[in-house]
């Protein structure tokens, strides 16, 4: 991943940059964490984690990106990007967990015999990849673990890119993305007051009329307010704040 950030301004598209080396293709897996489930998700996660994601999200996309078609040298680091808005319709209130996966069939790495590590290319995705959208996992409340280890996996070979064992889910990379134009700074003191500043991530200007809801850990509302012309709001709180949800129209921030 090129960036460690989570928030992408929704009005600027949904362009996600990444870099790759030694690969002719990557698979993009997208899990949508539904807007109504975000508070539940944040009870056990930071905004960039994915612990127990099955409780709050579900797969919405599996897509193969052909990197070799760019004509670049695949054995040096290259920068790429994918416009997710061309693949899904981003919900501004939802968080998307995006995973970049790759398999031996996608490898451009030259092994000692002088041939690429992959035994086929992107056209062989169905033979090399796992069923990311397998409904029995996402529908079964008793399921325990979910991931990809190739047939013939041998832990002694997992650092060998010429062996199938190298290509397992522990090497896949993930990021969470929230489509929002709302930037939030929130400070609370010991006097029962919370100060909130809301700005536009595109223009950096203040945002007026943003509804602010403060929840405790049990996700019950303990305070609320609205940002003024200067984008600021001072909120009186009774109890211990856990989560602040900001909303204006379809735009949301946490």
mmCIF file of N, CA and C in Angstrom, residues 22-95:
data_model
loop_
_atom_site.group_PDB
_atom_site.id
_atom_site.type_symbol
_atom_site.label_atom_id
_atom_site.label_comp_id
_atom_site.label_asym_id
_atom_site.label_seq_id
_atom_site.Cartn_x
_atom_site.Cartn_y
_atom_site.Cartn_z
ATOM 1 N N UNK A 22 7.126 -8.060 -9.229
ATOM 2 C CA UNK A 22 7.134 -9.506 -9.412
ATOM 3 C C UNK A 22 5.777 -10.115 -9.675
ATOM 4 N N UNK A 23 4.793 -9.308 -10.025
ATOM 5 C CA UNK A 23 3.439 -9.811 -10.241
ATOM 6 C C UNK A 23 2.883 -9.331 -11.577
ATOM 7 N N UNK A 24 2.237 -10.247 -12.291
ATOM 8 C CA UNK A 24 1.557 -9.890 -13.529
ATOM 9 C C UNK A 24 0.122 -9.445 -13.287
ATOM 10 N N UNK A 25 -0.414 -9.760 -12.114
ATOM 11 C CA UNK A 25 -1.802 -9.426 -11.809
ATOM 12 C C UNK A 25 -2.006 -9.457 -10.300
ATOM 13 N N UNK A 26 -3.069 -8.836 -9.848
ATOM 14 C CA UNK A 26 -3.513 -8.946 -8.455
ATOM 15 C C UNK A 26 -5.028 -9.092 -8.457
ATOM 16 N N UNK A 27 -5.538 -9.741 -7.436
ATOM 17 C CA UNK A 27 -6.979 -9.787 -7.198
ATOM 18 C C UNK A 27 -7.333 -8.761 -6.131
ATOM 19 N N UNK A 28 -8.407 -8.037 -6.346
ATOM 20 C CA UNK A 28 -8.922 -7.109 -5.354
ATOM 21 C C UNK A 28 -10.174 -7.709 -4.737
ATOM 22 N N UNK A 29 -10.157 -7.883 -3.426
ATOM 23 C CA UNK A 29 -11.313 -8.363 -2.678
ATOM 24 C C UNK A 29 -11.867 -7.190 -1.867
ATOM 25 N N UNK A 30 -13.153 -6.944 -1.951
ATOM 26 C CA UNK A 30 -13.763 -5.833 -1.226
ATOM 27 C C UNK A 30 -14.883 -6.355 -0.332
ATOM 28 N N UNK A 31 -14.781 -6.044 0.965
ATOM 29 C CA UNK A 31 -15.832 -6.333 1.936
ATOM 30 C C UNK A 31 -16.439 -5.007 2.368
ATOM 31 N N UNK A 32 -17.743 -4.899 2.276
ATOM 32 C CA UNK A 32 -18.440 -3.694 2.711
ATOM 33 C C UNK A 32 -18.869 -3.847 4.167
ATOM 34 N N UNK A 33 -18.402 -2.935 5.023
ATOM 35 C CA UNK A 33 -18.882 -2.859 6.401
ATOM 36 C C UNK A 33 -20.039 -1.865 6.375
ATOM 37 N N UNK A 34 -21.231 -2.369 6.594
ATOM 38 C CA UNK A 34 -22.432 -1.593 6.361
ATOM 39 C C UNK A 34 -22.537 -0.402 7.317
ATOM 40 N N UNK A 35 -23.107 0.670 6.793
ATOM 41 C CA UNK A 35 -23.201 1.920 7.543
ATOM 42 C C UNK A 35 -23.842 1.719 8.912
ATOM 43 N N UNK A 36 -24.932 0.960 8.961
ATOM 44 C CA UNK A 36 -25.623 0.742 10.232
ATOM 45 C C UNK A 36 -24.767 -0.039 11.227
ATOM 46 N N UNK A 37 -23.756 -0.750 10.728
ATOM 47 C CA UNK A 37 -22.927 -1.598 11.583
ATOM 48 C C UNK A 37 -21.618 -0.942 12.020
ATOM 49 N N UNK A 38 -21.352 0.274 11.556
ATOM 50 C CA UNK A 38 -20.071 0.911 11.877
ATOM 51 C C UNK A 38 -19.863 1.074 13.389
ATOM 52 N N UNK A 39 -20.854 1.553 14.150
ATOM 53 C CA UNK A 39 -20.623 1.646 15.597
ATOM 54 C C UNK A 39 -20.277 0.303 16.230
ATOM 55 N N UNK A 40 -20.950 -0.767 15.825
ATOM 56 C CA UNK A 40 -20.637 -2.105 16.335
ATOM 57 C C UNK A 40 -19.216 -2.502 15.947
ATOM 58 N N UNK A 41 -18.838 -2.223 14.709
ATOM 59 C CA UNK A 41 -17.484 -2.526 14.230
ATOM 60 C C UNK A 41 -16.430 -1.820 15.072
ATOM 61 N N UNK A 42 -16.690 -0.557 15.409
ATOM 62 C CA UNK A 42 -15.710 0.237 16.146
ATOM 63 C C UNK A 42 -15.643 -0.126 17.631
ATOM 64 N N UNK A 43 -16.574 -0.934 18.105
ATOM 65 C CA UNK A 43 -16.484 -1.409 19.486
ATOM 66 C C UNK A 43 -15.255 -2.290 19.691
ATOM 67 N N UNK A 44 -14.823 -2.994 18.640
ATOM 68 C CA UNK A 44 -13.703 -3.941 18.780
ATOM 69 C C UNK A 44 -12.565 -3.642 17.810
ATOM 70 N N UNK A 45 -12.659 -2.544 17.061
ATOM 71 C CA UNK A 45 -11.651 -2.214 16.053
ATOM 72 C C UNK A 45 -11.291 -0.741 16.101
ATOM 73 N N UNK A 46 -10.033 -0.443 15.732
ATOM 74 C CA UNK A 46 -9.741 0.897 15.257
ATOM 75 C C UNK A 46 -10.307 0.991 13.840
ATOM 76 N N UNK A 47 -10.352 2.184 13.320
ATOM 77 C CA UNK A 47 -11.001 2.365 12.023
ATOM 78 C C UNK A 47 -10.235 1.686 10.884
ATOM 79 N N UNK A 48 -8.965 1.304 11.131
ATOM 80 C CA UNK A 48 -8.164 0.664 10.080
ATOM 81 C C UNK A 48 -7.987 -0.838 10.301
ATOM 82 N N UNK A 49 -8.758 -1.451 11.210
ATOM 83 C CA UNK A 49 -8.643 -2.887 11.474
ATOM 84 C C UNK A 49 -9.781 -3.673 10.825
ATOM 85 N N UNK A 50 -9.751 -5.014 10.976
ATOM 86 C CA UNK A 50 -10.831 -5.831 10.417
ATOM 87 C C UNK A 50 -11.150 -7.045 11.291
ATOM 88 N N UNK A 51 -10.959 -6.908 12.594
ATOM 89 C CA UNK A 51 -11.244 -8.013 13.512
ATOM 90 C C UNK A 51 -12.744 -8.321 13.527
ATOM 91 N N UNK A 52 -13.091 -9.597 13.444
ATOM 92 C CA UNK A 52 -14.472 -10.065 13.462
ATOM 93 C C UNK A 52 -15.321 -9.361 12.404
ATOM 94 N N UNK A 53 -14.732 -9.183 11.244
ATOM 95 C CA UNK A 53 -15.405 -8.409 10.202
ATOM 96 C C UNK A 53 -16.666 -9.103 9.689
ATOM 97 N N UNK A 54 -16.747 -10.426 9.833
ATOM 98 C CA UNK A 54 -17.910 -11.150 9.339
ATOM 99 C C UNK A 54 -19.198 -10.728 10.057
ATOM 100 N N UNK A 55 -19.079 -10.216 11.280
ATOM 101 C CA UNK A 55 -20.254 -9.793 12.040
ATOM 102 C C UNK A 55 -20.882 -8.524 11.470
ATOM 103 N N UNK A 56 -20.114 -7.757 10.723
ATOM 104 C CA UNK A 56 -20.584 -6.432 10.311
ATOM 105 C C UNK A 56 -20.473 -6.173 8.811
ATOM 106 N N UNK A 57 -19.829 -7.078 8.068
ATOM 107 C CA UNK A 57 -19.596 -6.836 6.649
ATOM 108 C C UNK A 57 -19.808 -8.079 5.806
ATOM 109 N N UNK A 58 -19.746 -7.859 4.493
ATOM 110 C CA UNK A 58 -19.960 -8.958 3.556
ATOM 111 C C UNK A 58 -19.247 -8.628 2.236
ATOM 112 N N UNK A 59 -18.750 -9.641 1.522
ATOM 113 C CA UNK A 59 -18.077 -9.380 0.244
ATOM 114 C C UNK A 59 -19.025 -8.753 -0.775
ATOM 115 N N UNK A 60 -18.495 -7.756 -1.493
ATOM 116 C CA UNK A 60 -19.278 -7.114 -2.554
ATOM 117 C C UNK A 60 -18.549 -7.137 -3.893
ATOM 118 N N UNK A 61 -17.256 -7.511 -3.896
ATOM 119 C CA UNK A 61 -16.517 -7.472 -5.161
ATOM 120 C C UNK A 61 -15.285 -8.360 -5.105
ATOM 121 N N UNK A 62 -15.043 -9.083 -6.186
ATOM 122 C CA UNK A 62 -13.773 -9.743 -6.440
ATOM 123 C C UNK A 62 -13.397 -9.414 -7.882
ATOM 124 N N UNK A 63 -12.243 -8.799 -8.059
ATOM 125 C CA UNK A 63 -11.880 -8.286 -9.381
ATOM 126 C C UNK A 63 -10.388 -8.485 -9.617
ATOM 127 N N UNK A 64 -10.028 -8.966 -10.812
ATOM 128 C CA UNK A 64 -8.624 -9.164 -11.179
ATOM 129 C C UNK A 64 -8.113 -7.962 -11.979
ATOM 130 N N UNK A 65 -6.973 -7.429 -11.551
ATOM 131 C CA UNK A 65 -6.340 -6.315 -12.254
ATOM 132 C C UNK A 65 -5.118 -6.855 -12.989
ATOM 133 N N UNK A 66 -5.101 -6.716 -14.307
ATOM 134 C CA UNK A 66 -3.997 -7.185 -15.145
ATOM 135 C C UNK A 66 -2.908 -6.112 -15.163
ATOM 136 N N UNK A 67 -1.825 -6.352 -14.430
ATOM 137 C CA UNK A 67 -0.730 -5.388 -14.361
ATOM 138 C C UNK A 67 0.199 -5.485 -15.567
ATOM 139 N N UNK A 68 0.380 -6.703 -16.070
ATOM 140 C CA UNK A 68 1.329 -6.918 -17.168
ATOM 141 C C UNK A 68 0.916 -6.175 -18.437
ATOM 142 N N UNK A 69 -0.386 -5.910 -18.590
ATOM 143 C CA UNK A 69 -0.856 -5.251 -19.814
ATOM 144 C C UNK A 69 -0.352 -3.815 -19.922
ATOM 145 N N UNK A 70 0.195 -3.267 -18.826
ATOM 146 C CA UNK A 70 0.739 -1.910 -18.880
ATOM 147 C C UNK A 70 2.038 -1.847 -19.675
ATOM 148 N N UNK A 71 2.679 -3.007 -19.884
ATOM 149 C CA UNK A 71 3.942 -3.040 -20.601
ATOM 150 C C UNK A 71 5.147 -2.668 -19.760
ATOM 151 N N UNK A 72 4.958 -2.454 -18.468
ATOM 152 C CA UNK A 72 6.057 -2.104 -17.572
ATOM 153 C C UNK A 72 6.879 -3.344 -17.227
ATOM 154 N N UNK A 73 8.076 -3.116 -16.733
ATOM 155 C CA UNK A 73 8.917 -4.197 -16.252
ATOM 156 C C UNK A 73 8.364 -4.658 -14.906
ATOM 157 N N UNK A 74 7.828 -5.864 -14.861
ATOM 158 C CA UNK A 74 7.163 -6.339 -13.649
ATOM 159 C C UNK A 74 8.139 -6.745 -12.554
ATOM 160 N N UNK A 75 9.420 -6.781 -12.843
ATOM 161 C CA UNK A 75 10.401 -7.197 -11.843
ATOM 162 C C UNK A 75 11.090 -6.019 -11.158
ATOM 163 N N UNK A 76 10.512 -4.835 -11.303
ATOM 164 C CA UNK A 76 10.911 -3.680 -10.498
ATOM 165 C C UNK A 76 9.627 -3.092 -9.914
ATOM 166 N N UNK A 77 9.767 -2.351 -8.815
ATOM 167 C CA UNK A 77 8.593 -1.738 -8.197
ATOM 168 C C UNK A 77 7.955 -0.734 -9.157
ATOM 169 N N UNK A 78 6.646 -0.855 -9.339
ATOM 170 C CA UNK A 78 5.874 0.086 -10.141
ATOM 171 C C UNK A 78 4.659 0.549 -9.347
ATOM 172 N N UNK A 79 4.253 1.776 -9.631
ATOM 173 C CA UNK A 79 3.064 2.317 -8.989
ATOM 174 C C UNK A 79 1.852 2.112 -9.894
ATOM 175 N N UNK A 80 0.746 1.722 -9.290
ATOM 176 C CA UNK A 80 -0.512 1.515 -10.002
ATOM 177 C C UNK A 80 -1.624 2.173 -9.192
ATOM 178 N N UNK A 81 -2.800 2.247 -9.782
ATOM 179 C CA UNK A 81 -3.965 2.689 -9.021
ATOM 180 C C UNK A 81 -5.200 2.030 -9.625
ATOM 181 N N UNK A 82 -6.208 1.892 -8.798
ATOM 182 C CA UNK A 82 -7.482 1.341 -9.258
ATOM 183 C C UNK A 82 -8.585 2.279 -8.808
ATOM 184 N N UNK A 83 -9.497 2.599 -9.724
ATOM 185 C CA UNK A 83 -10.633 3.459 -9.405
ATOM 186 C C UNK A 83 -11.784 2.562 -8.959
ATOM 187 N N UNK A 84 -11.966 2.480 -7.653
ATOM 188 C CA UNK A 84 -12.994 1.591 -7.118
ATOM 189 C C UNK A 84 -14.403 2.042 -7.495
ATOM 190 N N UNK A 85 -14.575 3.332 -7.782
ATOM 191 C CA UNK A 85 -15.904 3.816 -8.147
ATOM 192 C C UNK A 85 -16.361 3.259 -9.495
ATOM 193 N N UNK A 86 -15.408 2.755 -10.294
ATOM 194 C CA UNK A 86 -15.789 2.122 -11.559
ATOM 195 C C UNK A 86 -16.197 0.669 -11.355
ATOM 196 N N UNK A 87 -15.956 0.141 -10.154
ATOM 197 C CA UNK A 87 -16.264 -1.258 -9.862
ATOM 198 C C UNK A 87 -17.428 -1.411 -8.898
ATOM 199 N N UNK A 88 -17.573 -0.461 -7.972
ATOM 200 C CA UNK A 88 -18.672 -0.476 -7.010
ATOM 201 C C UNK A 88 -19.245 0.932 -6.915
ATOM 202 N N UNK A 89 -20.413 1.043 -6.306
ATOM 203 C CA UNK A 89 -20.997 2.361 -6.028
ATOM 204 C C UNK A 89 -20.779 2.656 -4.554
ATOM 205 N N UNK A 90 -19.742 3.407 -4.217
ATOM 206 C CA UNK A 90 -19.402 3.603 -2.803
ATOM 207 C C UNK A 90 -20.514 4.293 -2.021
ATOM 208 N N UNK A 91 -20.848 3.736 -0.892
ATOM 209 C CA UNK A 91 -21.791 4.348 0.036
ATOM 210 C C UNK A 91 -20.982 5.246 0.961
ATOM 211 N N UNK A 92 -21.221 6.563 0.960
ATOM 212 C CA UNK A 92 -20.385 7.474 1.761
ATOM 213 C C UNK A 92 -20.385 7.166 3.248
ATOM 214 N N UNK A 93 -21.382 6.445 3.757
ATOM 215 C CA UNK A 93 -21.416 6.147 5.177
ATOM 216 C C UNK A 93 -20.776 4.836 5.561
ATOM 217 N N UNK A 94 -20.353 4.047 4.577
ATOM 218 C CA UNK A 94 -19.826 2.710 4.834
ATOM 219 C C UNK A 94 -18.301 2.714 4.806
ATOM 220 N N UNK A 95 -17.725 1.690 5.420
ATOM 221 C CA UNK A 95 -16.282 1.449 5.336
ATOM 222 C C UNK A 95 -16.060 0.232 4.454
#
